Amino acid sequence: MKSVSESHDIVVCGGGLAGFCAAVAAARQGRTVCLVHNRPVLGGNSSSEVGVTPHGAAAFHAYARETGIISEALIEERAANHAEIYENGWTNSVWDMVLYDIAVRTHGLTLHLNTDIRGVEMRGPRHIAAILAVVQNAETELRVEGKTFIDCTGDGIVADAAGCEWRMGSEGRGEFGEPHAPATASTDTMGNSIHFLCRDMGRPVPFNAPEWAVKHEDASFFYQQGRLPKDVRGGFWWLEIGVPYHTIHDAETIRHELTRHALGVWDWMKNRDPKTMPLCANHALDWIGQVPGKRESRRILGRYFMTEHDVLNRTAFPDEIAFGGWFVDLHTPGGLLASTSEPSAAAGGHEDEYDTFSEYSAMSYCGPYGIPLRILMAKDLDNLLMAGRNVSVTHAALGTVRVMGTTALMGEAAGIAAAIGLEKNHGFDQLVAEDIAEIQQRLLANGCFLPNCQNSDANDLARFAEVSATSEMAVDGVSPETPGFHQGLAVWRDQPQYGIERLETRRRQLIATRGGPIHTIQLCLTNDSDRDTSLEVELHLVEHIWDYRAEPGAPLARSTITVPPGGPHWVTWETDLDLPPVIASGLFLAVDVLPNRSVSWHAATRIIPGHMAMYGISPGKMRRFGNGHTLAYRISPPQTPFGPEQILSGVTRPHRATNLWISDPNQPLPQSIGLDWSSPQAVSSIQLVFPGHLIREYHAYAPFYRDPQCPRDYAIEVETGGVWQRLLVVKDNYQRLRIHTLPATVSITRLRVVVTATNGDPSAAIYEIRCYA
């Protein structure tokens, strides 16, 4: 057996999305990093071996897509990949190669794939000195020393070997009083899954299941127990088994049982189910996964133990380093072996206590919420961080933080924290408030979003400049017939978004404003009755675009409008308001229409960025309407929420304001936005954040997708002696974050970004410009 020894600043164990982002983030901070992974491809559950495409907050919250390294990778994959994306099993090797390419191109990052971690060496009771591993098929023992270690193995292999305390199973409701916790504690966990895919052959083809496959004969197993075969091409999350097996020690048994069931499910769909047989006639089984994706095992105890209450209450943590927004999604223990799958995912195993699906939905719907650094810091060791599904959370909280978009953010934060700890010449366990603030600011500079933080980087010269633009877009509303775009987004078929225009529950449309007069608001409505109908309307001030309170405070205005029979009609509300000017970048108003089943409020065909709509899911709670649609409305006078000052708001997505400059779509490109300083500034690096890839999660985006809002061709120019000169020109861009390091430092007093073409939108648009010496 060959022996190899290496030494690195930071050792990341596990190459799923959390580990991948941790390793790349740390290396980009200038540290030497080793990434050790036990599979031949990166990505973990998202890789082509397992095929679970990354979920995240944007599945439930418009403009809540995860950004940073994970966004860079997903944007690249969609631009390069010919294949459609759905939910489970649809990942091909293009995604694997995107991740591999980023890793290989990252300076200072050493990869060890196909390498199993077998143990650790300790240096005292609270420090790991090295990990011990074996390279598969290479007869090589590997010893990797490090100063800081990050356990992203999912199962907490490194933390367990080093003696850290961990939990596995479900906390009882009595311990923390969590709504989704079962009545009593148990060893129950969510299960493992495999997936299969089928291909349309264009002609009838047979399928004969092997004798050892499960034989399904009962339709209620599928149609009454939450296991709907929604797509004949495969991709079913409910192909899951956990209890009575141990998700770590019985992993091979689970894999075999899942294979038996997967073949049996296809046999049922192909040969027995009257509903699916005609649809499956021409389909043949093309792929069946043999690497199960794991949802839950060990959870390592950290410096803070995050509970479901933190999630539901959106606790504002001083050490916030990531965010989540997937719903509290706890699968039934046992999966295919249990009596039902879906109800437990909605009601945490005690669904009999709730009366309606709306209450299930309201109880589970959460976020976006912040995630603290302390849940990534092992309490029993001083040089071990965790990221992924093995972090310090309860079983109930894991139901939301476990999805890969969220774990990727935690990974990037862990990598940044580890690098800064070493940079400060002390361990991450000794980080003080100033260090935490620096971690947060570097995450923001890398394109990440934190709900309770904004850019306050004293080194960002742009923050001290005056800003101006050649034009800006005014907003007077949008109609059902307004030409525009849905940004190339499809409705995600496994969770069709609510888009019912009839006013079955409270409906809300957000409108961004900088203050000033609002004389009238018009709504595009249809009355299905044969007589005039009264409709109650309210105007509220909301904290941000994810303020889902049905009544966010005393209304600014309230009235009753009359809708005549038929339609659509533009019905006018004489608001006659005069709002005080907003000194900051703006705010959002909420136009609320109370329920009336005789009336429909029509959706527009164009989306105004940040101007999302909501519908009521319970008496006190609302959620996103449609795909982040804008409902048809008009406002007088027009509002100006997309001015050039938005690029200095410190936030790079719609949140408390639009935070986005958009040029006047009626004026042709090129359009530009510029910075002016009162004295010369030495600039060596310029960072730009462009719009796109925010409104929906990854599944909604088509093959070869390039977001139409994103500038395609642009130039950065500086003024010298009254003449504008080009520093650089970029063609064919589709990425959201662009960092330009100049060949030499330049002294400037005026700088502008000139957008000459977009990927389809008529307007130029930019979220942020940063400049560094």
mmCIF file with all atom_site columns, C-alpha atoms in Angstrom, residues 122-240:
data_model
loop_
_atom_site.group_PDB
_atom_site.id
_atom_site.type_symbol
_atom_site.label_atom_id
_atom_site.label_alt_id
_atom_site.label_comp_id
_atom_site.label_asym_id
_atom_site.label_entity_id
_atom_site.label_seq_id
_atom_site.pdbx_PDB_ins_code
_atom_site.Cartn_x
_atom_site.Cartn_y
_atom_site.Cartn_z
_atom_site.occupancy
_atom_site.B_iso_or_equiv
_atom_site.pdbx_formal_charge
_atom_site.auth_seq_id
_atom_site.auth_comp_id
_atom_site.auth_asym_id
_atom_site.auth_atom_id
_atom_site.pdbx_PDB_model_num
ATOM 1   C CA . MET A 1 122 ? -6.111  14.402  17.090  1.00 0.00 ? 122 MET A CA 1
ATOM 2   C CA . ARG A 1 123 ? -3.789  17.044  18.529  1.00 0.00 ? 123 ARG A CA 1
ATOM 3   C CA . GLY A 1 124 ? -5.150  17.289  22.036  1.00 0.00 ? 124 GLY A CA 1
ATOM 4   C CA . PRO A 1 125 ? -8.804  16.783  22.951  1.00 0.00 ? 125 PRO A CA 1
ATOM 5   C CA . ARG A 1 126 ? -10.187 19.762  20.965  1.00 0.00 ? 126 ARG A CA 1
ATOM 6   C CA . HIS A 1 127 ? -8.112  19.851  17.778  1.00 0.00 ? 127 HIS A CA 1
ATOM 7   C CA . ILE A 1 128 ? -8.047  17.626  14.704  1.00 0.00 ? 128 ILE A CA 1
ATOM 8   C CA . ALA A 1 129 ? -4.531  17.275  13.318  1.00 0.00 ? 129 ALA A CA 1
ATOM 9   C CA . ALA A 1 130 ? -5.228  15.244  10.178  1.00 0.00 ? 130 ALA A CA 1
ATOM 10  C CA . ILE A 1 131 ? -7.748  13.051  8.404   1.00 0.00 ? 131 ILE A CA 1
ATOM 11  C CA . LEU A 1 132 ? -6.832  9.551   7.306   1.00 0.00 ? 132 LEU A CA 1
ATOM 12  C CA . ALA A 1 133 ? -8.219  8.284   4.016   1.00 0.00 ? 133 ALA A CA 1
ATOM 13  C CA . VAL A 1 134 ? -7.884  5.570   1.378   1.00 0.00 ? 134 VAL A CA 1
ATOM 14  C CA . VAL A 1 135 ? -7.994  6.261   -2.362  1.00 0.00 ? 135 VAL A CA 1
ATOM 15  C CA . GLN A 1 136 ? -10.284 3.729   -4.013  1.00 0.00 ? 136 GLN A CA 1
ATOM 16  C CA . ASN A 1 137 ? -8.737  1.465   -6.666  1.00 0.00 ? 137 ASN A CA 1
ATOM 17  C CA . ALA A 1 138 ? -5.332  3.061   -6.115  1.00 0.00 ? 138 ALA A CA 1
ATOM 18  C CA . GLU A 1 139 ? -3.985  1.120   -3.106  1.00 0.00 ? 139 GLU A CA 1
ATOM 19  C CA . THR A 1 140 ? -3.057  4.455   -1.584  1.00 0.00 ? 140 THR A CA 1
ATOM 20  C CA . GLU A 1 141 ? -3.347  5.619   2.002   1.00 0.00 ? 141 GLU A CA 1
ATOM 21  C CA . LEU A 1 142 ? -3.710  9.385   2.314   1.00 0.00 ? 142 LEU A CA 1
ATOM 22  C CA . ARG A 1 143 ? -2.968  11.510  5.362   1.00 0.00 ? 143 ARG A CA 1
ATOM 23  C CA . VAL A 1 144 ? -4.035  15.174  5.086   1.00 0.00 ? 144 VAL A CA 1
ATOM 24  C CA . GLU A 1 145 ? -2.985  17.649  7.754   1.00 0.00 ? 145 GLU A CA 1
ATOM 25  C CA . GLY A 1 146 ? -4.866  20.882  8.164   1.00 0.00 ? 146 GLY A CA 1
ATOM 26  C CA . LYS A 1 147 ? -5.287  23.899  10.389  1.00 0.00 ? 147 LYS A CA 1
ATOM 27  C CA . THR A 1 148 ? -9.064  23.975  10.010  1.00 0.00 ? 148 THR A CA 1
ATOM 28  C CA . PHE A 1 149 ? -11.426 21.191  8.931   1.00 0.00 ? 149 PHE A CA 1
ATOM 29  C CA . ILE A 1 150 ? -14.928 21.435  7.484   1.00 0.00 ? 150 ILE A CA 1
ATOM 30  C CA . ASP A 1 151 ? -17.168 18.371  7.749   1.00 0.00 ? 151 ASP A CA 1
ATOM 31  C CA . CYS A 1 152 ? -19.540 18.332  4.776   1.00 0.00 ? 152 CYS A CA 1
ATOM 32  C CA . THR A 1 153 ? -19.891 14.542  4.656   1.00 0.00 ? 153 THR A CA 1
ATOM 33  C CA . GLY A 1 154 ? -23.605 14.568  5.425   1.00 0.00 ? 154 GLY A CA 1
ATOM 34  C CA . ASP A 1 155 ? -23.202 11.734  7.911   1.00 0.00 ? 155 ASP A CA 1
ATOM 35  C CA . GLY A 1 156 ? -20.792 13.763  10.057  1.00 0.00 ? 156 GLY A CA 1
ATOM 36  C CA . ILE A 1 157 ? -18.036 11.197  9.583   1.00 0.00 ? 157 ILE A CA 1
ATOM 37  C CA . VAL A 1 158 ? -15.190 13.471  10.671  1.00 0.00 ? 158 VAL A CA 1
ATOM 38  C CA . ALA A 1 159 ? -17.057 14.926  13.639  1.00 0.00 ? 159 ALA A CA 1
ATOM 39  C CA . ASP A 1 160 ? -18.051 11.454  14.823  1.00 0.00 ? 160 ASP A CA 1
ATOM 40  C CA . ALA A 1 161 ? -14.519 10.108  14.499  1.00 0.00 ? 161 ALA A CA 1
ATOM 41  C CA . ALA A 1 162 ? -13.223 13.101  16.472  1.00 0.00 ? 162 ALA A CA 1
ATOM 42  C CA . GLY A 1 163 ? -15.641 12.455  19.331  1.00 0.00 ? 163 GLY A CA 1
ATOM 43  C CA . CYS A 1 164 ? -18.191 15.215  18.777  1.00 0.00 ? 164 CYS A CA 1
ATOM 44  C CA . GLU A 1 165 ? -21.623 14.883  20.322  1.00 0.00 ? 165 GLU A CA 1
ATOM 45  C CA . TRP A 1 166 ? -24.413 14.365  17.810  1.00 0.00 ? 166 TRP A CA 1
ATOM 46  C CA . ARG A 1 167 ? -28.083 13.546  17.561  1.00 0.00 ? 167 ARG A CA 1
ATOM 47  C CA . MET A 1 168 ? -29.937 11.266  15.171  1.00 0.00 ? 168 MET A CA 1
ATOM 48  C CA . GLY A 1 169 ? -33.712 10.873  15.085  1.00 0.00 ? 169 GLY A CA 1
ATOM 49  C CA . SER A 1 170 ? -36.584 13.119  16.082  1.00 0.00 ? 170 SER A CA 1
ATOM 50  C CA . GLU A 1 171 ? -36.873 15.365  19.136  1.00 0.00 ? 171 GLU A CA 1
ATOM 51  C CA . GLY A 1 172 ? -40.178 15.079  20.943  1.00 0.00 ? 172 GLY A CA 1
ATOM 52  C CA . ARG A 1 173 ? -42.544 18.032  21.021  1.00 0.00 ? 173 ARG A CA 1
ATOM 53  C CA . GLY A 1 174 ? -42.034 18.427  24.741  1.00 0.00 ? 174 GLY A CA 1
ATOM 54  C CA . GLU A 1 175 ? -38.331 19.331  24.406  1.00 0.00 ? 175 GLU A CA 1
ATOM 55  C CA . PHE A 1 176 ? -38.673 22.571  22.442  1.00 0.00 ? 176 PHE A CA 1
ATOM 56  C CA . GLY A 1 177 ? -42.409 22.834  21.759  1.00 0.00 ? 177 GLY A CA 1
ATOM 57  C CA . GLU A 1 178 ? -41.887 22.729  17.990  1.00 0.00 ? 178 GLU A CA 1
ATOM 58  C CA . PRO A 1 179 ? -45.146 22.551  15.984  1.00 0.00 ? 179 PRO A CA 1
ATOM 59  C CA . HIS A 1 180 ? -43.820 19.882  13.590  1.00 0.00 ? 180 HIS A CA 1
ATOM 60  C CA . ALA A 1 181 ? -42.143 17.707  16.229  1.00 0.00 ? 181 ALA A CA 1
ATOM 61  C CA . PRO A 1 182 ? -43.805 14.342  16.947  1.00 0.00 ? 182 PRO A CA 1
ATOM 62  C CA . ALA A 1 183 ? -45.440 13.868  20.329  1.00 0.00 ? 183 ALA A CA 1
ATOM 63  C CA . THR A 1 184 ? -42.605 11.666  21.576  1.00 0.00 ? 184 THR A CA 1
ATOM 64  C CA . ALA A 1 185 ? -38.912 11.489  20.734  1.00 0.00 ? 185 ALA A CA 1
ATOM 65  C CA . SER A 1 186 ? -37.705 8.584   18.606  1.00 0.00 ? 186 SER A CA 1
ATOM 66  C CA . THR A 1 187 ? -34.864 7.357   16.431  1.00 0.00 ? 187 THR A CA 1
ATOM 67  C CA . ASP A 1 188 ? -36.992 7.961   13.321  1.00 0.00 ? 188 ASP A CA 1
ATOM 68  C CA . THR A 1 189 ? -35.363 9.836   10.437  1.00 0.00 ? 189 THR A CA 1
ATOM 69  C CA . MET A 1 190 ? -36.359 10.769  6.933   1.00 0.00 ? 190 MET A CA 1
ATOM 70  C CA . GLY A 1 191 ? -35.340 8.166   4.401   1.00 0.00 ? 191 GLY A CA 1
ATOM 71  C CA . ASN A 1 192 ? -33.060 7.639   1.410   1.00 0.00 ? 192 ASN A CA 1
ATOM 72  C CA . SER A 1 193 ? -34.242 7.793   -2.210  1.00 0.00 ? 193 SER A CA 1
ATOM 73  C CA . ILE A 1 194 ? -33.305 6.587   -5.654  1.00 0.00 ? 194 ILE A CA 1
ATOM 74  C CA . HIS A 1 195 ? -34.876 7.689   -8.909  1.00 0.00 ? 195 HIS A CA 1
ATOM 75  C CA . PHE A 1 196 ? -35.561 6.347   -12.362 1.00 0.00 ? 196 PHE A CA 1
ATOM 76  C CA . LEU A 1 197 ? -36.054 7.892   -15.797 1.00 0.00 ? 197 LEU A CA 1
ATOM 77  C CA . CYS A 1 198 ? -37.896 6.687   -18.868 1.00 0.00 ? 198 CYS A CA 1
ATOM 78  C CA . ARG A 1 199 ? -37.524 7.524   -22.528 1.00 0.00 ? 199 ARG A CA 1
ATOM 79  C CA . ASP A 1 200 ? -40.184 7.877   -25.227 1.00 0.00 ? 200 ASP A CA 1
ATOM 80  C CA . MET A 1 201 ? -39.306 5.336   -27.944 1.00 0.00 ? 201 MET A CA 1
ATOM 81  C CA . GLY A 1 202 ? -41.950 6.501   -30.425 1.00 0.00 ? 202 GLY A CA 1
ATOM 82  C CA . ARG A 1 203 ? -43.601 3.077   -30.520 1.00 0.00 ? 203 ARG A CA 1
ATOM 83  C CA . PRO A 1 204 ? -45.113 0.628   -28.015 1.00 0.00 ? 204 PRO A CA 1
ATOM 84  C CA . VAL A 1 205 ? -42.472 -1.194  -25.974 1.00 0.00 ? 205 VAL A CA 1
ATOM 85  C CA . PRO A 1 206 ? -42.922 -3.881  -23.287 1.00 0.00 ? 206 PRO A CA 1
ATOM 86  C CA . PHE A 1 207 ? -41.577 -4.061  -19.752 1.00 0.00 ? 207 PHE A CA 1
ATOM 87  C CA . ASN A 1 208 ? -41.265 -7.210  -17.690 1.00 0.00 ? 208 ASN A CA 1
ATOM 88  C CA . ALA A 1 209 ? -40.242 -6.682  -14.088 1.00 0.00 ? 209 ALA A CA 1
ATOM 89  C CA . PRO A 1 210 ? -37.856 -9.204  -12.526 1.00 0.00 ? 210 PRO A CA 1
ATOM 90  C CA . GLU A 1 211 ? -39.288 -11.698 -10.064 1.00 0.00 ? 211 GLU A CA 1
ATOM 91  C CA . TRP A 1 212 ? -37.688 -9.972  -7.097  1.00 0.00 ? 212 TRP A CA 1
ATOM 92  C CA . ALA A 1 213 ? -39.336 -6.599  -7.829  1.00 0.00 ? 213 ALA A CA 1
ATOM 93  C CA . VAL A 1 214 ? -42.218 -5.470  -5.606  1.00 0.00 ? 214 VAL A CA 1
ATOM 94  C CA . LYS A 1 215 ? -45.629 -6.169  -7.139  1.00 0.00 ? 215 LYS A CA 1
ATOM 95  C CA . HIS A 1 216 ? -48.088 -3.326  -6.685  1.00 0.00 ? 216 HIS A CA 1
ATOM 96  C CA . GLU A 1 217 ? -51.782 -4.098  -7.116  1.00 0.00 ? 217 GLU A CA 1
ATOM 97  C CA . ASP A 1 218 ? -53.516 -1.456  -4.969  1.00 0.00 ? 218 ASP A CA 1
ATOM 98  C CA . ALA A 1 219 ? -54.204 1.925   -6.599  1.00 0.00 ? 219 ALA A CA 1
ATOM 99  C CA . SER A 1 220 ? -54.828 3.535   -3.206  1.00 0.00 ? 220 SER A CA 1
ATOM 100 C CA . PHE A 1 221 ? -51.117 3.060   -2.385  1.00 0.00 ? 221 PHE A CA 1
ATOM 101 C CA . PHE A 1 222 ? -50.449 5.724   -5.015  1.00 0.00 ? 222 PHE A CA 1
ATOM 102 C CA . TYR A 1 223 ? -53.542 7.883   -5.315  1.00 0.00 ? 223 TYR A CA 1
ATOM 103 C CA . GLN A 1 224 ? -54.746 8.044   -1.724  1.00 0.00 ? 224 GLN A CA 1
ATOM 104 C CA . GLN A 1 225 ? -51.443 7.945   0.141   1.00 0.00 ? 225 GLN A CA 1
ATOM 105 C CA . GLY A 1 226 ? -49.579 10.821  -1.467  1.00 0.00 ? 226 GLY A CA 1
ATOM 106 C CA . ARG A 1 227 ? -47.541 8.909   -4.086  1.00 0.00 ? 227 ARG A CA 1
ATOM 107 C CA . LEU A 1 228 ? -48.878 10.356  -7.314  1.00 0.00 ? 228 LEU A CA 1
ATOM 108 C CA . PRO A 1 229 ? -47.104 9.186   -10.507 1.00 0.00 ? 229 PRO A CA 1
ATOM 109 C CA . LYS A 1 230 ? -47.287 12.680  -11.975 1.00 0.00 ? 230 LYS A CA 1
ATOM 110 C CA . ASP A 1 231 ? -44.905 12.250  -14.889 1.00 0.00 ? 231 ASP A CA 1
ATOM 111 C CA . VAL A 1 232 ? -44.464 9.074   -16.915 1.00 0.00 ? 232 VAL A CA 1
ATOM 112 C CA . ARG A 1 233 ? -40.815 9.988   -17.410 1.00 0.00 ? 233 ARG A CA 1
ATOM 113 C CA . GLY A 1 234 ? -40.046 9.405   -13.718 1.00 0.00 ? 234 GLY A CA 1
ATOM 114 C CA . GLY A 1 235 ? -38.696 11.698  -11.024 1.00 0.00 ? 235 GLY A CA 1
ATOM 115 C CA . PHE A 1 236 ? -40.588 10.831  -7.834  1.00 0.00 ? 236 PHE A CA 1
ATOM 116 C CA . TRP A 1 237 ? -39.429 12.157  -4.467  1.00 0.00 ? 237 TRP A CA 1
ATOM 117 C CA . TRP A 1 238 ? -41.567 9.564   -2.667  1.00 0.00 ? 238 TRP A CA 1
ATOM 118 C CA . LEU A 1 239 ? -39.380 6.648   -3.803  1.00 0.00 ? 239 LEU A CA 1
ATOM 119 C CA . GLU A 1 240 ? -38.020 6.732   -0.267  1.00 0.00 ? 240 GLU A CA 1
#
